[in-house]
Amino acid sequence: MRNTVEGQQKHGQQDHIEILPLFSTTDKNGRMTALQPGRPVGRVAPLLSWLLAAAVLWALASSVPFGALLGLAPTPEISKFLGHPVTVGAAVVLLLSAIGATGGLYSRADDQFGQIRVAGLYSMLSIAGGISAVAGVLLLWTFKNNPSRPFDLEAIVTSPTIPPELGAIVGAGFALWAVIVLLRLPGSIVHAQRRQADIERLRVEGSSFAGTLTAIKFDNHWLFNYPMFTVEVTYIAEGSPHVVLAHMRTSADRVPLVGSRMLVLTDNRGTIQVELDPSNEATFELDVGKYTPSDG
């Protein structure tokens, strides 16, 4: 894996490459954190422009359905404009651009923090934040143009046309989603940075031991398409054997076999990091279908 990363860097490729298999003695599933060799601990600043761009694209793309379909157009003229085929076509292009920008944001967040949980929260924030923002702007604009109109939720049932209240309800749902994500994101970022700092410190200051993957148990669980495992790593320290239990997330074609050489990094704080020994070529399970999730 390290050779692959170095080779792509030499050829100037900047595509994100996740370290697989990924091991953690403390976390599992989406909270497992990676730090590519030579990379610094992740930072928020490089992601802000991508987050803003993705949110703006989602806001522009969602202005058409909110204005033309959910009753949040401030005037009939604007409603007609938002429902015009050319405008709808432009909204489709913006939607595709928003999806692409969100994918780029996800990839860069994963690259920065080495954690798909943080990457997912960034993506969700761009979607929910952009959509709720445009819903709020259109709602305020609509009632500003008609300040005498009361806000009546019963209009959702009784109105012969789609009332602004329906758009407000949908927009409020996205706003609540955005608030929940925004509350969860800082703690997740701190957690990822702490884990990356531990890995960085262990690689520089920790004690390194050669280990062996002595047991691997499939948890019969997948995170997306990544199978999850519980593994056992054995190493010798100060003349006595030690056993480390860890969670492993990998792809179906990169499941290491028992007996694979491992690297165990430890310190006097009790922090432990295990990873495949980069100085030895690992052997992986040949039966890829063995750990591939079924479509059913």
PDB file of C-alpha atoms in Angstrom, residues 26-228:
ATOM      1  CA  THR A  26      -9.955   1.892  20.444  1.00  0.00           C
ATOM      2  CA  ASP A  27     -12.621   2.633  17.814  1.00  0.00           C
ATOM      3  CA  LYS A  28     -14.690   0.774  15.265  1.00  0.00           C
ATOM      4  CA  ASN A  29     -16.895   1.445  12.250  1.00  0.00           C
ATOM      5  CA  GLY A  30     -16.889   5.063  11.052  1.00  0.00           C
ATOM      6  CA  ARG A  31     -14.857   6.364  14.010  1.00  0.00           C
ATOM      7  CA  MET A  32     -11.763   4.413  12.994  1.00  0.00           C
ATOM      8  CA  THR A  33      -9.077   6.933  12.027  1.00  0.00           C
ATOM      9  CA  ALA A  34      -6.131   6.798   9.665  1.00  0.00           C
ATOM     10  CA  LEU A  35      -3.090   8.991   9.125  1.00  0.00           C
ATOM     11  CA  GLN A  36      -1.092   8.463   5.964  1.00  0.00           C
ATOM     12  CA  PRO A  37       2.674   8.375   6.543  1.00  0.00           C
ATOM     13  CA  GLY A  38       4.178  11.834   6.264  1.00  0.00           C
ATOM     14  CA  ARG A  39       0.820  13.611   6.499  1.00  0.00           C
ATOM     15  CA  PRO A  40       0.107  16.160   9.268  1.00  0.00           C
ATOM     16  CA  VAL A  41      -2.889  16.050  11.573  1.00  0.00           C
ATOM     17  CA  GLY A  42      -6.030  17.180   9.726  1.00  0.00           C
ATOM     18  CA  ARG A  43      -7.142  20.833   9.707  1.00  0.00           C
ATOM     19  CA  VAL A  44     -10.524  22.472   9.155  1.00  0.00           C
ATOM     20  CA  ALA A  45      -9.360  25.461   7.098  1.00  0.00           C
ATOM     21  CA  PRO A  46      -8.659  23.631   3.803  1.00  0.00           C
ATOM     22  CA  LEU A  47     -12.242  22.329   3.759  1.00  0.00           C
ATOM     23  CA  LEU A  48     -14.111  25.585   4.300  1.00  0.00           C
ATOM     24  CA  SER A  49     -14.099  26.680   0.660  1.00  0.00           C
ATOM     25  CA  TRP A  50     -15.335  23.265  -0.473  1.00  0.00           C
ATOM     26  CA  LEU A  51     -18.049  23.270   2.199  1.00  0.00           C
ATOM     27  CA  LEU A  52     -19.231  26.736   1.172  1.00  0.00           C
ATOM     28  CA  ALA A  53     -19.162  25.916  -2.548  1.00  0.00           C
ATOM     29  CA  ALA A  54     -21.141  22.714  -2.087  1.00  0.00           C
ATOM     30  CA  ALA A  55     -23.702  24.444   0.166  1.00  0.00           C
ATOM     31  CA  VAL A  56     -24.188  27.285  -2.353  1.00  0.00           C
ATOM     32  CA  LEU A  57     -24.720  24.803  -5.183  1.00  0.00           C
ATOM     33  CA  TRP A  58     -27.296  22.890  -3.136  1.00  0.00           C
ATOM     34  CA  ALA A  59     -29.044  26.169  -2.306  1.00  0.00           C
ATOM     35  CA  LEU A  60     -29.212  27.230  -5.960  1.00  0.00           C
ATOM     36  CA  ALA A  61     -30.362  23.813  -7.146  1.00  0.00           C
ATOM     37  CA  SER A  62     -33.080  23.508  -4.482  1.00  0.00           C
ATOM     38  CA  SER A  63     -34.467  27.003  -5.090  1.00  0.00           C
ATOM     39  CA  VAL A  64     -36.453  25.654  -8.061  1.00  0.00           C
ATOM     40  CA  PRO A  65     -38.405  22.908  -6.245  1.00  0.00           C
ATOM     41  CA  PHE A  66     -38.956  25.107  -3.201  1.00  0.00           C
ATOM     42  CA  GLY A  67     -40.142  28.047  -5.272  1.00  0.00           C
ATOM     43  CA  ALA A  68     -42.060  26.308  -8.049  1.00  0.00           C
ATOM     44  CA  LEU A  69     -43.391  23.221  -6.244  1.00  0.00           C
ATOM     45  CA  LEU A  70     -43.531  23.964  -2.523  1.00  0.00           C
ATOM     46  CA  GLY A  71     -45.140  27.385  -2.652  1.00  0.00           C
ATOM     47  CA  LEU A  72     -42.210  29.486  -1.492  1.00  0.00           C
ATOM     48  CA  ALA A  73     -42.009  31.775  -4.530  1.00  0.00           C
ATOM     49  CA  PRO A  74     -42.520  35.341  -3.264  1.00  0.00           C
ATOM     50  CA  THR A  75     -44.479  36.414  -6.381  1.00  0.00           C
ATOM     51  CA  PRO A  76     -46.376  34.625  -9.182  1.00  0.00           C
ATOM     52  CA  GLU A  77     -43.834  35.966 -11.667  1.00  0.00           C
ATOM     53  CA  ILE A  78     -40.943  34.371  -9.789  1.00  0.00           C
ATOM     54  CA  SER A  79     -42.917  31.142  -9.458  1.00  0.00           C
ATOM     55  CA  LYS A  80     -43.457  31.089 -13.209  1.00  0.00           C
ATOM     56  CA  PHE A  81     -39.790  31.821 -13.823  1.00  0.00           C
ATOM     57  CA  LEU A  82     -38.657  29.017 -11.485  1.00  0.00           C
ATOM     58  CA  GLY A  83     -41.003  26.589 -13.203  1.00  0.00           C
ATOM     59  CA  HIS A  84     -39.821  27.424 -16.729  1.00  0.00           C
ATOM     60  CA  PRO A  85     -38.190  24.457 -18.533  1.00  0.00           C
ATOM     61  CA  VAL A  86     -34.945  26.374 -19.030  1.00  0.00           C
ATOM     62  CA  THR A  87     -34.750  27.158 -15.307  1.00  0.00           C
ATOM     63  CA  VAL A  88     -35.546  23.554 -14.428  1.00  0.00           C
ATOM     64  CA  GLY A  89     -32.804  22.394 -16.798  1.00  0.00           C
ATOM     65  CA  ALA A  90     -30.350  24.778 -15.172  1.00  0.00           C
ATOM     66  CA  ALA A  91     -31.384  23.434 -11.767  1.00  0.00           C
ATOM     67  CA  VAL A  92     -30.618  19.886 -12.909  1.00  0.00           C
ATOM     68  CA  VAL A  93     -27.131  20.987 -13.995  1.00  0.00           C
ATOM     69  CA  LEU A  94     -26.648  22.713 -10.646  1.00  0.00           C
ATOM     70  CA  LEU A  95     -27.842  19.579  -8.849  1.00  0.00           C
ATOM     71  CA  LEU A  96     -25.266  17.449 -10.648  1.00  0.00           C
ATOM     72  CA  SER A  97     -22.610  20.043  -9.817  1.00  0.00           C
ATOM     73  CA  ALA A  98     -23.719  20.015  -6.169  1.00  0.00           C
ATOM     74  CA  ILE A  99     -23.429  16.229  -6.035  1.00  0.00           C
ATOM     75  CA  GLY A 100     -19.941  16.420  -7.542  1.00  0.00           C
ATOM     76  CA  ALA A 101     -18.842  19.149  -5.132  1.00  0.00           C
ATOM     77  CA  THR A 102     -20.212  17.176  -2.180  1.00  0.00           C
ATOM     78  CA  GLY A 103     -18.286  14.124  -3.327  1.00  0.00           C
ATOM     79  CA  GLY A 104     -15.144  16.245  -3.542  1.00  0.00           C
ATOM     80  CA  LEU A 105     -15.799  17.618  -0.065  1.00  0.00           C
ATOM     81  CA  TYR A 106     -16.251  14.084   1.304  1.00  0.00           C
ATOM     82  CA  SER A 107     -13.010  12.895  -0.283  1.00  0.00           C
ATOM     83  CA  ARG A 108     -11.013  15.870   1.006  1.00  0.00           C
ATOM     84  CA  ALA A 109     -12.478  15.621   4.508  1.00  0.00           C
ATOM     85  CA  ASP A 110     -11.606  11.921   4.612  1.00  0.00           C
ATOM     86  CA  ASP A 111      -8.125  12.767   3.359  1.00  0.00           C
ATOM     87  CA  GLN A 112      -7.667  15.466   6.016  1.00  0.00           C
ATOM     88  CA  PHE A 113      -9.027  13.607   9.034  1.00  0.00           C
ATOM     89  CA  GLY A 114      -8.747   9.972   7.961  1.00  0.00           C
ATOM     90  CA  GLN A 115     -12.231   9.265   9.263  1.00  0.00           C
ATOM     91  CA  ILE A 116     -15.331   8.604   7.194  1.00  0.00           C
ATOM     92  CA  ARG A 117     -17.610   9.749  10.030  1.00  0.00           C
ATOM     93  CA  VAL A 118     -16.196  13.271   9.832  1.00  0.00           C
ATOM     94  CA  ALA A 119     -16.309  13.162   6.026  1.00  0.00           C
ATOM     95  CA  GLY A 120     -19.964  12.138   6.121  1.00  0.00           C
ATOM     96  CA  LEU A 121     -20.865  14.925   8.544  1.00  0.00           C
ATOM     97  CA  TYR A 122     -19.204  17.519   6.297  1.00  0.00           C
ATOM     98  CA  SER A 123     -21.183  16.222   3.314  1.00  0.00           C
ATOM     99  CA  MET A 124     -24.475  16.224   5.211  1.00  0.00           C
ATOM    100  CA  LEU A 125     -23.840  19.750   6.486  1.00  0.00           C
ATOM    101  CA  SER A 126     -23.326  21.052   2.945  1.00  0.00           C
ATOM    102  CA  ILE A 127     -26.601  19.474   1.787  1.00  0.00           C
ATOM    103  CA  ALA A 128     -28.792  20.333   4.767  1.00  0.00           C
ATOM    104  CA  GLY A 129     -27.249  23.756   5.267  1.00  0.00           C
ATOM    105  CA  GLY A 130     -27.637  24.824   1.640  1.00  0.00           C
ATOM    106  CA  ILE A 131     -31.208  23.599   1.289  1.00  0.00           C
ATOM    107  CA  SER A 132     -32.415  25.029   4.602  1.00  0.00           C
ATOM    108  CA  ALA A 133     -30.740  28.373   3.840  1.00  0.00           C
ATOM    109  CA  VAL A 134     -32.544  28.845   0.529  1.00  0.00           C
ATOM    110  CA  ALA A 135     -35.834  27.703   2.097  1.00  0.00           C
ATOM    111  CA  GLY A 136     -35.432  30.299   4.834  1.00  0.00           C
ATOM    112  CA  VAL A 137     -34.604  33.083   2.371  1.00  0.00           C
ATOM    113  CA  LEU A 138     -37.594  32.272   0.155  1.00  0.00           C
ATOM    114  CA  LEU A 139     -39.922  32.015   3.161  1.00  0.00           C
ATOM    115  CA  LEU A 140     -38.895  35.401   4.534  1.00  0.00           C
ATOM    116  CA  TRP A 141     -39.108  36.939   1.069  1.00  0.00           C
ATOM    117  CA  THR A 142     -42.586  35.486   0.544  1.00  0.00           C
ATOM    118  CA  PHE A 143     -44.042  36.799   3.798  1.00  0.00           C
ATOM    119  CA  LYS A 144     -42.260  40.136   3.384  1.00  0.00           C
ATOM    120  CA  ASN A 145     -44.145  40.615   0.121  1.00  0.00           C
ATOM    121  CA  ASN A 146     -47.403  39.745   1.854  1.00  0.00           C
ATOM    122  CA  PRO A 147     -47.025  40.706   5.534  1.00  0.00           C
ATOM    123  CA  SER A 148     -50.760  40.611   6.192  1.00  0.00           C
ATOM    124  CA  ARG A 149     -51.011  36.897   5.428  1.00  0.00           C
ATOM    125  CA  PRO A 150     -51.077  34.794   8.630  1.00  0.00           C
ATOM    126  CA  PHE A 151     -48.910  31.715   8.993  1.00  0.00           C
ATOM    127  CA  ASP A 152     -51.513  28.968   9.306  1.00  0.00           C
ATOM    128  CA  LEU A 153     -50.508  25.313   9.278  1.00  0.00           C
ATOM    129  CA  GLU A 154     -54.112  24.344   8.542  1.00  0.00           C
ATOM    130  CA  ALA A 155     -53.575  25.842   5.100  1.00  0.00           C
ATOM    131  CA  ILE A 156     -51.558  22.736   4.222  1.00  0.00           C
ATOM    132  CA  VAL A 157     -54.829  20.770   4.260  1.00  0.00           C
ATOM    133  CA  THR A 158     -57.389  23.396   3.309  1.00  0.00           C
ATOM    134  CA  SER A 159     -55.615  25.476   0.659  1.00  0.00           C
ATOM    135  CA  PRO A 160     -56.599  24.680  -2.961  1.00  0.00           C
ATOM    136  CA  THR A 161     -52.968  25.364  -3.994  1.00  0.00           C
ATOM    137  CA  ILE A 162     -49.656  24.462  -2.404  1.00  0.00           C
ATOM    138  CA  PRO A 163     -49.216  26.962   0.459  1.00  0.00           C
ATOM    139  CA  PRO A 164     -45.916  28.419   1.743  1.00  0.00           C
ATOM    140  CA  GLU A 165     -46.502  26.553   5.010  1.00  0.00           C
ATOM    141  CA  LEU A 166     -45.670  23.256   3.305  1.00  0.00           C
ATOM    142  CA  GLY A 167     -42.352  24.610   2.044  1.00  0.00           C
ATOM    143  CA  ALA A 168     -41.679  26.005   5.507  1.00  0.00           C
ATOM    144  CA  ILE A 169     -42.227  22.584   7.087  1.00  0.00           C
ATOM    145  CA  VAL A 170     -39.870  20.905   4.610  1.00  0.00           C
ATOM    146  CA  GLY A 171     -37.288  23.659   5.058  1.00  0.00           C
ATOM    147  CA  ALA A 172     -37.553  23.361   8.845  1.00  0.00           C
ATOM    148  CA  GLY A 173     -36.819  19.655   8.555  1.00  0.00           C
ATOM    149  CA  PHE A 174     -33.602  20.371   6.651  1.00  0.00           C
ATOM    150  CA  ALA A 175     -32.719  23.128   9.140  1.00  0.00           C
ATOM    151  CA  LEU A 176     -33.121  20.705  12.054  1.00  0.00           C
ATOM    152  CA  TRP A 177     -30.915  18.213  10.229  1.00  0.00           C
ATOM    153  CA  ALA A 178     -28.278  20.912   9.681  1.00  0.00           C
ATOM    154  CA  VAL A 179     -28.324  21.909  13.363  1.00  0.00           C
ATOM    155  CA  ILE A 180     -27.910  18.293  14.510  1.00  0.00           C
ATOM    156  CA  VAL A 181     -24.975  17.773  12.136  1.00  0.00           C
ATOM    157  CA  LEU A 182     -23.396  21.075  13.150  1.00  0.00           C
ATOM    158  CA  LEU A 183     -23.583  20.080  16.820  1.00  0.00           C
ATOM    159  CA  ARG A 184     -21.986  16.699  16.148  1.00  0.00           C
ATOM    160  CA  LEU A 185     -19.224  17.868  13.809  1.00  0.00           C
ATOM    161  CA  PRO A 186     -16.863  19.707  16.245  1.00  0.00           C
ATOM    162  CA  GLY A 187     -16.648  16.760  18.632  1.00  0.00           C
ATOM    163  CA  SER A 188     -16.024  14.373  15.753  1.00  0.00           C
ATOM    164  CA  ILE A 189     -13.255  16.594  14.398  1.00  0.00           C
ATOM    165  CA  VAL A 190     -11.579  16.785  17.824  1.00  0.00           C
ATOM    166  CA  HIS A 191     -11.791  13.006  18.157  1.00  0.00           C
ATOM    167  CA  ALA A 192     -10.230  12.442  14.723  1.00  0.00           C
ATOM    168  CA  GLN A 193      -7.455  14.964  15.393  1.00  0.00           C
ATOM    169  CA  ARG A 194      -6.695  13.345  18.742  1.00  0.00           C
ATOM    170  CA  ARG A 195      -6.442   9.913  17.149  1.00  0.00           C
ATOM    171  CA  GLN A 196      -4.235  11.238  14.341  1.00  0.00           C
ATOM    172  CA  ALA A 197      -2.007  13.012  16.875  1.00  0.00           C
ATOM    173  CA  ASP A 198      -1.609   9.728  18.761  1.00  0.00           C
ATOM    174  CA  ILE A 199      -0.615   7.918  15.561  1.00  0.00           C
ATOM    175  CA  GLU A 200       1.836  10.678  14.619  1.00  0.00           C
ATOM    176  CA  ARG A 201       3.389  10.670  18.085  1.00  0.00           C
ATOM    177  CA  LEU A 202       3.710   6.880  18.169  1.00  0.00           C
ATOM    178  CA  ARG A 203       5.471   6.841  14.798  1.00  0.00           C
ATOM    179  CA  VAL A 204       7.981   9.436  15.985  1.00  0.00           C
ATOM    180  CA  GLU A 205       8.436   8.702  19.687  1.00  0.00           C
ATOM    181  CA  GLY A 206       6.821   5.316  20.356  1.00  0.00           C
ATOM    182  CA  SER A 207       8.401   1.911  20.753  1.00  0.00           C
ATOM    183  CA  SER A 208       8.116  -0.286  17.676  1.00  0.00           C
ATOM    184  CA  PHE A 209       7.755  -4.061  17.767  1.00  0.00           C
ATOM    185  CA  ALA A 210       7.415  -6.675  15.049  1.00  0.00           C
ATOM    186  CA  GLY A 211       4.149  -8.534  15.410  1.00  0.00           C
ATOM    187  CA  THR A 212       2.141 -11.256  13.751  1.00  0.00           C
ATOM    188  CA  LEU A 213      -1.538 -11.401  12.851  1.00  0.00           C
ATOM    189  CA  THR A 214      -2.494 -14.522  14.792  1.00  0.00           C
ATOM    190  CA  ALA A 215      -6.301 -14.489  14.540  1.00  0.00           C
ATOM    191  CA  ILE A 216      -8.954 -12.833  12.428  1.00  0.00           C
ATOM    192  CA  LYS A 217     -12.704 -13.006  13.043  1.00  0.00           C
ATOM    193  CA  PHE A 218     -15.262 -11.706  10.570  1.00  0.00           C
ATOM    194  CA  ASP A 219     -17.939  -9.720  12.422  1.00  0.00           C
ATOM    195  CA  ASN A 220     -20.529 -10.440   9.694  1.00  0.00           C
ATOM    196  CA  HIS A 221     -20.948  -6.695   9.415  1.00  0.00           C
ATOM    197  CA  TRP A 222     -20.190  -4.210   6.662  1.00  0.00           C
ATOM    198  CA  LEU A 223     -19.723  -0.452   6.780  1.00  0.00           C
ATOM    199  CA  PHE A 224     -20.904   0.503   3.309  1.00  0.00           C
ATOM    200  CA  ASN A 225     -19.065  -2.189   1.320  1.00  0.00           C
ATOM    201  CA  TYR A 226     -16.200  -2.559   3.799  1.00  0.00           C
ATOM    202  CA  PRO A 227     -16.244  -5.792   5.833  1.00  0.00           C
ATOM    203  CA  MET A 228     -15.480  -5.404   9.533  1.00  0.00           C
TER     204      MET A 228
END
